[in-house]
Amino acid sequence: MTSHSEPKAKNPMVKITADGKVIEAPKGGNLLKALLDNGVSVPHYCYHPGLSVAGCCRMCFVEVEGQPRPLISCNATVTENMVVKTQTETVKNIQKWNLAFHLINHPLDCPICDQAGECGLQNYYMQFGKYESRMEEEKVKKRKVIPIGDHVMLDTERCILCSRCVRFFDEVPKTSEMAIFNRGDRSEIGTYEDKALNNNYTLNSVDICPVGALTSRDFRFKRRVWFLKDIPSICPGCSTGCNVTISQDPIEKRTYRMRPRFNEEVNGYWMCDYGRMRYKHTHRESRISTPLIKKAATLIPTEWDETKHELFTIFKTPASQISVLITPQYTSEDITHIYDFFTKTIGTQNIFHCADSHLASDSTVTDELLFRRDKNPNSQGLLKISAHYKLQEQNLSLFQQKLKSDPWTILFIFGPHDLEAYPEFLSWFKENNSLKTKIYIGTQVKHQIPLFDLLLPTLTFIETEGTFVNFKGLSQKLSRGVKLIPEAKPICEILC
Amino acid sequence: MTPTPKIVFQNLHIPNIKKLAVYREHGGYTAAQKVLKETKPEDIITLVKNSGLRGRGGAGFGTGMKWSFVPKDAPLKYLLCNADEGEPGTFKDRILMEQIPHSTLEGMIIACYAIQCPRAYIYVRGEYTESIEALEAAIQECTKNNFLGKNIFGTPFSLDIHVFKGAGAYICGEETGLVTSMEGAKGQPKVKPPFPAISGFNKKPTVINNVETLAVLPWIILNGADNYKKIGTEKSPGTKLFCLSGPVKNPGTYELPLGFPLKDLIYDIGGGLTGNLKLKAVIPGGLSAPVLTAEETMTMTMDFESLAKVGSMLGSGGVIVIANDQCMVDLLSVITYFYKHESCGQCTPCREGTGWMKKVVDSILHQRGRAEDIPLLQDISTNMMGGRTICALSDAAAMPVKSFVTKFKQEFEYHIKNKRCHL
Amino acid sequence: MLIKRPPSYHKLFFFRGMLLGMTVTLKHFILNLLRIRKIPTIQYPEKKRERSARFKGKHILTKKLDGSIRCTSCLLCQTACPARCIKITPSEHPDPKVEKFPISFQIDLLRCVMCGYCEEACPVDAIRMGQEYEWADYSESSFIMDKEYLSNRPALQGGVISKVNS
C-alpha cells in the first residue's frame, strides 16, 4: 500500500551502531526509519514512512562517523557498520535551533488548537527545546480557519510547511489537490483558490499533519486529546478491514474519532473518510438505549427480566416455526454463538445470512486505494461460519422467498449497526406474511419502530471484543472499548 | 602591468563576432571539430581534469570531476548550461552570451561530446532578453550549418541545444532548483543525494555547468591543459571574469588570471574610487561572499584558496566595492531583504531565519535595536550555516550577516546606542 | 481512720477563691468594655474581615475589553481540576479571529474544593477565584454556576477585565 517502495526483505540485514546500541537494519534502507523502528528517538516532521522523502524540516540531523558534518537521517541510507550518534552536543544544538526557527512565526494558539496534546511542536519543545524565545519581532500573519472540503479545516499560520500533506495527495490518492503557494516565509499550504478537497482520503492529511495546520472538522473543538483513550480496532465500513485506533473518552462515555493504524498487509498508513465516520452510529443518541416491547402498537421500554420471560415463551414454539436472519456486521464470535444457539439449543435450521458471497470476496477497490463495494466488515466471517453449519446456501434471496412461502411465526433479526450497508433493510419485513413475532436485536435507533415486537439493544463493534474477517480471509482482532449504553447487552448474554 | 592572457574574452572586441562566419574566421569551432573528429570522450574528461578547471558558477567544483560522475551506460543524459545569473553583483555570463554566444555553444558541444549526451539546454534567466535573442540566433545559424543537429560535422555525434527561459528566481541558479524549474515544478532545490549527475533533469543523469566554464573549454582543447595551468595559481588555474561594481571609476567585467591582487583590480583596472571616497569594504565574490575589510583587501589575491583562508569565497567573481559613505546596517538590510525574498521556503532554518534576520536588522536600522540583537544576529546566522538546509542559499544568506556583524560591529553598536546612523 | 476536716465555717469563704478567679475575667471585661485595647473579634454579619488578594472564593470568568467572555475554552482548567467540577462545552465562534469559545461553562460549587488549580492552569487569565464566600442556599441545583452567573453576577458589578487581552 505504501507508495514509497522501501527496500524490504530482499536487502540483507546489517548491523549498525546507534548511540552505542547495536541494531539491525536493512542495507540500503532509510536510516531514519531504521532508527525509529529500533526505538532510537530522532525528532522529525517532514519524514513519513508512507511518503517520499522531502528533507525540508531539517530536524532529523544525526552524526555519522566518517562524515564531515551532521546529515539528515531521512535522506541517508543504511550502510554496514555505520556508527550513528543522535545525542551529541552538535545534534542537540541543531535540534534546538531548528525548533526555534519552526516556532518564531508559529502563532502559539495552543489553547484553541485541536492538535494540542499530540502536536509535534509541543512534544519536541518539551523534549529538545525548552528555551526562552528570543524572537521579539512581529510574527508573519497568515490566513486562518479556511474550510477545505467537508472534513478538513486549514490554518496556514500554524503550518510548518513540512509538505507531508502535499506529498500525500500527490502520492497516495494521486489527486495533487494541495500545494505550497508563494515562497520564503510567505509560503502557505492550501488548495488552488481554496477549492474543496474532493476525494475519500482527505482526513489522512489531518493525521499526518504534525501540527494543527490541518484539523478535522468533524473532531473540531469536540474534545481535547488528552481526555481520550485509544483502542485498537478494525473499521466496520467495508470488507477491507482497515486497522484503526478508536479514541474514546472513558469518563464521558463517548467515541470521538477513528484513525488508521499501520498494517502493511491491509491498509498501510491510511484509511478512507467514509470509514472514519463509521463511529458515529455508536453514539448514544443514535442507539436503542433500553429493551423495548410492543404493546398496543407502540413500543414501551421494559426491563431485561421481562424480555427474558418473553423470550422464554417464544422459544417454546416449535423450532420449525423459528427463523433467524443475520447481517454480517457482528463479530465472528457473536455469529458463532448465534448459529450455535439456534441450531443446538433451539434446534432450528432456518438461519439465513445477508452476506453476498460474490461481493464478500471481491478484491477490487472502487477508488483504487482501499474502499471496497461490500460495506460489511465481516461477510467472509459470516460465510465461513454458515458453511461450518452447512447453511451457507441460505442467503438473503432464499430468505425472502421462504418468508412468503414458509409458515414461520417467529423471526429473530440481527440487524445492521451501520445502515449504509442495507438501506432497504426495513422493507424486507413490511410485507404481509405469517410472522407473528419479530424480535429485533440491534443497535440503531432508526429501527426503533413498531414494525418489530421486541427490540433488544446489543453492542456495537467498539464495545465488543472479537474478530472480523476481511475480504482476503484475514482475521483481525477488535478490542473492547468503553460500554456506551449501560442497558445494552452482548449477544451471548441475550441468547442464553 | 603585464598584459593578461585572454581566454573567454579573446574575441570579445571583434565586430560581428555574434555571426557564425566571423566567429569561424577567428578560429571558432576548430576545437569542437577537432574533438569530435579526433578525440575520444574519455580523453576530453581526462584533459579537463588535468587542466584543473574549476566551475565558474560559484562553488568552484572541478569540472572534469563533475563529468566523470555521470554513468557512462545511461541511454539518455542531459547537459544544462546554467545561465541563470542571479547573484547580485555578477554580470559576466550576460556579456559572454550577448557578445560571443558561439563560444558558449562550442563549449557545450565539447562538453556534450565528453559526456556523450544528445540534448542540452541553456537555462537563461528571463530578464536577459538580449542574451536569449543572441543565443537563439546563434543556435539557428549553427543548426543551419550542421554545427548542431544530427551528425555534427559529419561525425556520428548528434546534439540539440535549446534555450530555456527562467522566470527570474535566484534559487533557480542552484543546480537542483534549476532542474525542478525546468521540469515545470516550483523552482526549489531537491535533497541530495541523489546528485544530478546520477538523477537530475527528468530523473536522468544531468551535468550542469556555468556559461563561463563552458566557454573556456575550446581554448583548453586548442592550447592544451598544460598551457591552461600556466595561467593563474597552482590550485586555481586559468582566468576568471571579475565583475567590478560599486563606486569605482571603471566598473565592468574583466578577465584576469586567478590569483590577481584585489587591490590592483580596484585601483588599477577599476581606476580607484570615484570622488573623494575611501574604500571601506569589498564583497569579493557576489553578494553571498563574506565581506572583506579595507585592510584585508589590500593584501588579498583573487583565487579560491586565498579567499577561503580569510573565511570568504571567490564565488561568482562579482566584486562589489563599498565606500565610506555607505552605512553597513542599511546595506545589510538590503542584503537580508534580498535573501528573505528569494528563499524558496522549503527548509525551515532558511525560510524562517532569513525573515528573522531581516526583521532584526531592520529594527536596528529603524532605531528599535536592542543590545541583544548583535549576538542574536550572530547566533541566527551561525545556526543557518554549515549544511543545515538542502541548498546553499541559507549559508549564502547567513554569511553576509555574520561577516557584517563581526567586522563592522561598531556601526551596529552605534545604531543601537545612539538610535541614529553614524554618517 | 479519722480524717481531720476543716471547720465548717471555712465553707463560707469559697467566694474568696471565686472572686479571685473572676478578677481575670473582670479585668478583660472592663478592658474590652472601655475599648482600652484592640479586640480581634469581628462583629461578623455586620462587619467583615478583609481578605487577602489570594483568597480563593467564588469563581469569576473575566471578560475581554469588548465585554465578551475571555475564555477560549481550551479546557485546561477542566483538565487540572481535581474535583471534576468544571464542565465546558466549546463551540465555533462566528468570528474567525476568535475561533473557539465556550457555549456553556458550568462550575459545580458543591464539588469544588477551592484549590485554585483552574486559575493556575488558565493561559489567558479567564478564570479567577474571587472574594465571595457566602453562598448558602436551599437547593443543590443553585450551586451549579453557569457562564452568565460566573461572568456577570451582580456582585461583580459589571464584570472583571482579563489581564491578557491580545
Coordinates of N, CA and C in Angstrom, one line a residue, chain C residues 18-143:
Chain C
M18 N -13.3 32.2 94.3 CA -14.1 32.5 93.2 C -13.9 33.9 92.7
L19 N -13.9 34.8 93.6 CA -13.7 36.3 93.2 C -12.3 36.5 92.7
L20 N -11.4 35.7 93.3 CA -10.0 35.8 92.8 C -9.9 35.4 91.4
G21 N -10.6 34.3 91.0 CA -10.6 33.9 89.6 C -11.4 34.9 88.8
M22 N -12.4 35.5 89.3 CA -13.2 36.4 88.5 C -12.5 37.7 88.2
T23 N -11.5 38.0 88.9 CA -10.8 39.2 88.6 C -10.2 39.2 87.2
V24 N -9.7 38.0 86.8 CA -9.1 37.9 85.4 C -10.2 38.3 84.4
T25 N -11.3 37.6 84.6 CA -12.4 37.9 83.7 C -12.9 39.4 83.7
L26 N -12.9 39.8 84.9 CA -13.3 41.2 85.2 C -12.4 42.2 84.5
K27 N -11.1 41.8 84.6 CA -10.1 42.7 84.0 C -10.4 42.8 82.5
H28 N -10.5 41.6 81.9 CA -10.8 41.6 80.4 C -12.1 42.3 80.1
F29 N -13.1 42.1 80.9 CA -14.4 42.7 80.7 C -14.3 44.2 80.7
I30 N -13.6 44.7 81.7 CA -13.5 46.1 81.8 C -12.7 46.7 80.6
L31 N -11.5 46.0 80.4 CA -10.7 46.5 79.3 C -11.4 46.5 78.0
N32 N -12.2 45.4 77.7 CA -12.9 45.4 76.4 C -14.1 46.4 76.4
L33 N -14.7 46.5 77.5 CA -15.9 47.3 77.6 C -15.5 48.8 77.3
L34 N -14.4 49.2 77.9 CA -13.9 50.5 77.8 C -13.1 50.8 76.5
R35 N -12.9 49.7 75.7 CA -12.1 49.7 74.5 C -10.7 50.3 74.8
I36 N -10.1 49.8 75.8 CA -8.8 50.3 76.1 C -7.8 49.6 75.2
R37 N -8.0 48.4 74.7 CA -7.1 47.7 73.8 C -7.9 47.2 72.6
K38 N -7.2 46.8 71.5 CA -7.9 46.4 70.3 C -8.4 44.9 70.5
I39 N -9.6 44.7 70.0 CA -10.2 43.4 70.1 C -10.1 42.7 68.8
P40 N -9.7 41.4 68.7 CA -9.6 40.7 67.5 C -11.0 40.2 67.0
T41 N -11.9 40.1 67.8 CA -13.2 39.6 67.4 C -13.9 40.6 66.5
I42 N -14.6 40.1 65.4 CA -15.3 40.9 64.5 C -16.7 40.7 64.6
Q43 N -17.5 41.7 64.5 CA -19.0 41.5 64.5 C -19.4 41.1 63.2
Y44 N -19.3 39.7 63.0 CA -19.3 39.1 61.6 C -20.4 39.6 60.7
P45 N -21.7 39.4 60.9 CA -22.6 39.7 59.7 C -22.5 41.2 59.4
E46 N -22.4 42.0 60.5 CA -22.4 43.4 60.2 C -21.0 43.9 59.6
K47 N -20.0 43.3 60.2 CA -18.7 43.7 59.8 C -17.9 42.5 59.2
K48 N -17.2 42.7 58.1 CA -16.5 41.5 57.5 C -15.0 41.8 57.5
R49 N -14.3 40.7 57.7 CA -12.8 40.8 57.6 C -12.4 41.0 56.2
E50 N -11.3 41.7 56.1 CA -10.7 41.9 54.8 C -9.9 40.7 54.4
R51 N -10.2 40.3 53.1 CA -9.5 39.0 52.7 C -8.2 39.4 51.9
S52 N -7.3 38.5 51.9 CA -6.1 38.8 51.1 C -6.4 38.6 49.6
A53 N -5.6 39.2 48.8 CA -5.8 39.2 47.4 C -5.8 37.7 46.9
R54 N -5.1 36.9 47.6 CA -5.0 35.5 47.1 C -6.2 34.6 47.6
F55 N -7.1 35.2 48.2 CA -8.2 34.4 48.8 C -8.9 33.7 47.6
K56 N -9.3 32.5 47.9 CA -9.9 31.6 46.9 C -11.4 31.5 47.2
G57 N -12.2 32.4 46.6 CA -13.6 32.4 46.8 C -14.3 31.9 45.5
K58 N -15.5 32.4 45.4 CA -16.3 32.0 44.3 C -15.7 32.4 42.9
H59 N -15.7 31.6 41.9 CA -15.0 31.8 40.7 C -15.6 33.0 39.9
I60 N -14.7 33.6 39.1 CA -15.1 34.6 38.2 C -14.7 34.3 36.8
L61 N -15.5 34.5 35.8 CA -15.0 34.4 34.4 C -14.7 35.9 34.0
T62 N -13.5 36.1 33.5 CA -13.2 37.5 33.1 C -13.7 37.8 31.7
K63 N -13.6 39.0 31.4 CA -14.1 39.5 30.0 C -13.0 40.1 29.2
K64 N -13.2 40.2 27.9 CA -12.3 41.0 27.1 C -12.8 42.4 27.2
L65 N -12.0 43.3 26.5 CA -12.3 44.7 26.5 C -13.7 45.0 25.9
D66 N -14.0 44.2 24.9 CA -15.3 44.4 24.3 C -16.5 43.8 25.1
G67 N -16.2 43.2 26.2 CA -17.3 42.7 27.0 C -17.6 41.2 26.8
S68 N -17.1 40.6 25.8 CA -17.3 39.2 25.6 C -16.4 38.4 26.5
I69 N -16.8 37.2 26.7 CA -16.1 36.3 27.7 C -14.7 36.0 27.2
R70 N -13.7 36.1 28.1 CA -12.3 35.9 27.7 C -12.0 34.4 27.4
C71 N -12.7 33.5 28.1 CA -12.3 32.1 28.0 C -12.3 31.6 26.5
T72 N -11.2 30.9 26.2 CA -11.1 30.4 24.8 C -11.5 28.9 24.8
S73 N -12.0 28.4 25.9 CA -12.4 27.0 26.1 C -11.3 26.1 25.7
C74 N -10.1 26.3 26.3 CA -9.0 25.3 26.0 C -9.1 24.1 26.9
L75 N -10.0 24.2 27.9 CA -10.2 23.0 28.8 C -9.1 22.7 29.7
L76 N -8.1 23.6 29.8 CA -7.0 23.3 30.7 C -7.5 23.3 32.2
C77 N -8.4 24.2 32.5 CA -8.9 24.2 33.9 C -9.7 22.9 34.2
Q78 N -10.4 22.5 33.2 CA -11.2 21.3 33.4 C -10.2 20.1 33.6
T79 N -9.1 20.1 32.8 CA -8.1 19.1 32.9 C -7.4 19.1 34.3
A80 N -7.1 20.3 34.8 CA -6.4 20.5 36.0 C -7.3 20.2 37.2
C81 N -8.6 20.4 37.1 CA -9.5 20.3 38.2 C -9.5 18.9 38.9
P82 N -9.1 18.8 40.1 CA -9.0 17.5 40.8 C -10.4 17.0 41.2
A83 N -11.4 17.9 41.3 CA -12.7 17.6 41.7 C -13.7 17.4 40.6
R84 N -13.2 17.6 39.4 CA -14.0 17.5 38.1 C -15.3 18.3 38.3
C85 N -15.2 19.5 38.7 CA -16.4 20.3 38.9 C -16.6 21.2 37.7
I86 N -15.7 21.3 36.8 CA -15.9 22.3 35.7 C -16.3 21.5 34.5
K87 N -17.3 22.0 33.8 CA -17.8 21.4 32.6 C -17.9 22.5 31.5
I88 N -17.1 22.4 30.4 CA -17.2 23.4 29.4 C -17.6 22.7 28.1
T89 N -18.4 23.4 27.4 CA -18.8 22.9 26.0 C -18.2 23.9 25.0
P90 N -17.1 23.6 24.3 CA -16.6 24.5 23.4 C -17.4 24.6 22.1
S91 N -17.3 25.7 21.4 CA -18.1 25.8 20.2 C -17.3 26.7 19.2
E92 N -17.7 26.7 18.0 CA -17.1 27.6 17.0 C -17.7 29.0 17.1
H93 N -16.9 29.9 17.1 CA -17.3 31.3 17.2 C -17.5 31.8 15.8
P94 N -18.6 32.6 15.6 CA -18.8 33.1 14.2 C -17.6 34.0 13.7
D95 N -16.9 34.6 14.6 CA -15.8 35.4 14.2 C -14.5 34.5 14.0
P96 N -14.0 34.4 12.8 CA -12.8 33.5 12.7 C -11.6 33.9 13.5
K97 N -11.5 35.2 13.9 CA -10.4 35.6 14.7 C -10.5 35.0 16.2
V98 N -11.7 34.7 16.6 CA -11.9 34.2 17.9 C -11.8 32.6 17.8
E99 N -12.4 32.1 16.8 CA -12.4 30.7 16.5 C -13.2 29.8 17.6
K100 N -12.7 29.8 18.8 CA -13.3 28.9 19.8 C -13.7 29.7 21.0
F101 N -14.9 29.3 21.5 CA -15.4 30.0 22.7 C -16.3 29.0 23.4
P102 N -16.5 29.2 24.7 CA -17.4 28.2 25.4 C -18.8 28.6 25.3
I103 N -19.6 27.7 24.7 CA -21.0 27.9 24.6 C -21.7 27.7 25.9
S104 N -21.1 26.8 26.7 CA -21.6 26.7 28.1 C -20.4 26.5 29.0
F105 N -20.5 27.1 30.2 CA -19.4 26.9 31.1 C -20.0 26.7 32.5
Q106 N -19.9 25.6 33.1 CA -20.5 25.3 34.3 C -19.5 24.9 35.4
I107 N -19.7 25.5 36.6 CA -18.9 25.0 37.7 C -19.9 24.6 38.8
D108 N -19.6 23.4 39.3 CA -20.4 22.8 40.4 C -19.7 23.2 41.7
L109 N -20.3 24.2 42.4 CA -19.7 24.7 43.6 C -19.6 23.6 44.7
L110 N -20.6 22.7 44.7 CA -20.6 21.7 45.7 C -19.5 20.7 45.6
R111 N -19.1 20.5 44.3 CA -17.9 19.6 44.1 C -16.6 20.3 44.3
C112 N -16.6 21.6 44.0 CA -15.3 22.4 44.0 C -14.6 22.3 45.4
V113 N -13.3 22.1 45.3 CA -12.6 22.1 46.6 C -11.8 23.3 46.8
M114 N -12.0 24.3 46.0 CA -11.4 25.7 46.1 C -9.9 25.6 46.1
C115 N -9.3 24.7 45.3 CA -7.9 24.5 45.3 C -7.2 25.6 44.4
G116 N -7.9 26.2 43.5 CA -7.4 27.3 42.7 C -6.5 26.8 41.5
Y117 N -6.5 25.5 41.2 CA -5.8 24.9 40.1 C -6.3 25.5 38.8
C118 N -7.6 25.7 38.7 CA -8.1 26.3 37.4 C -7.5 27.6 37.1
E119 N -7.4 28.4 38.1 CA -6.8 29.7 38.0 C -5.3 29.6 37.5
E120 N -4.6 28.7 38.1 CA -3.2 28.4 37.8 C -3.1 28.0 36.3
A121 N -4.0 27.1 35.9 CA -3.9 26.5 34.6 C -4.3 27.4 33.5
C122 N -5.1 28.4 33.8 CA -5.6 29.2 32.7 C -4.5 30.0 32.0
P123 N -4.3 29.9 30.7 CA -3.3 30.6 30.0 C -3.7 32.0 29.7
V124 N -4.9 32.4 29.8 CA -5.4 33.7 29.4 C -6.0 34.5 30.5
D125 N -5.8 34.1 31.7 CA -6.5 34.8 32.9 C -8.0 34.9 32.7
A126 N -8.6 33.8 32.3 CA -10.0 33.9 32.0 C -10.8 33.5 33.3
I127 N -10.2 32.7 34.1 CA -10.9 32.2 35.3 C -10.1 32.7 36.5
R128 N -10.8 33.2 37.5 CA -10.1 33.7 38.7 C -11.0 33.2 39.9
M129 N -10.3 33.0 41.0 CA -11.0 32.8 42.2 C -11.3 34.1 42.9
G130 N -12.6 34.4 43.1 CA -12.9 35.7 43.6 C -12.9 35.9 45.1
Q131 N -13.6 36.8 45.7 CA -13.5 37.1 47.1 C -14.8 36.6 47.8
E132 N -15.8 36.2 47.1 CA -17.1 35.9 47.8 C -17.0 34.5 48.4
Y133 N -17.5 34.4 49.6 CA -17.5 33.0 50.3 C -18.9 32.7 50.9
E134 N -19.8 33.6 50.8 CA -21.1 33.3 51.5 C -22.0 32.8 50.4
W135 N -22.3 31.5 50.4 CA -23.2 31.1 49.3 C -24.1 30.0 49.7
A136 N -24.6 30.2 50.9 CA -25.6 29.2 51.4 C -26.9 29.3 50.6
D137 N -27.5 28.2 50.3 CA -28.7 28.2 49.5 C -29.5 27.0 49.9
Y138 N -30.7 26.9 49.3 CA -31.7 25.9 49.7 C -31.6 24.7 48.8
S139 N -31.2 24.8 47.5 CA -31.3 23.7 46.6 C -29.9 23.4 46.0
E140 N -29.6 22.1 45.7 CA -28.4 21.8 45.1 C -28.1 22.4 43.8
S141 N -29.2 22.5 43.0 CA -29.1 22.9 41.6 C -28.6 24.4 41.6
S142 N -28.9 25.1 42.6 CA -28.5 26.5 42.6 C -27.0 26.7 42.8
F143 N -26.3 25.6 43.1 CA -24.8 25.6 43.3 C -24.1 25.4 42.0

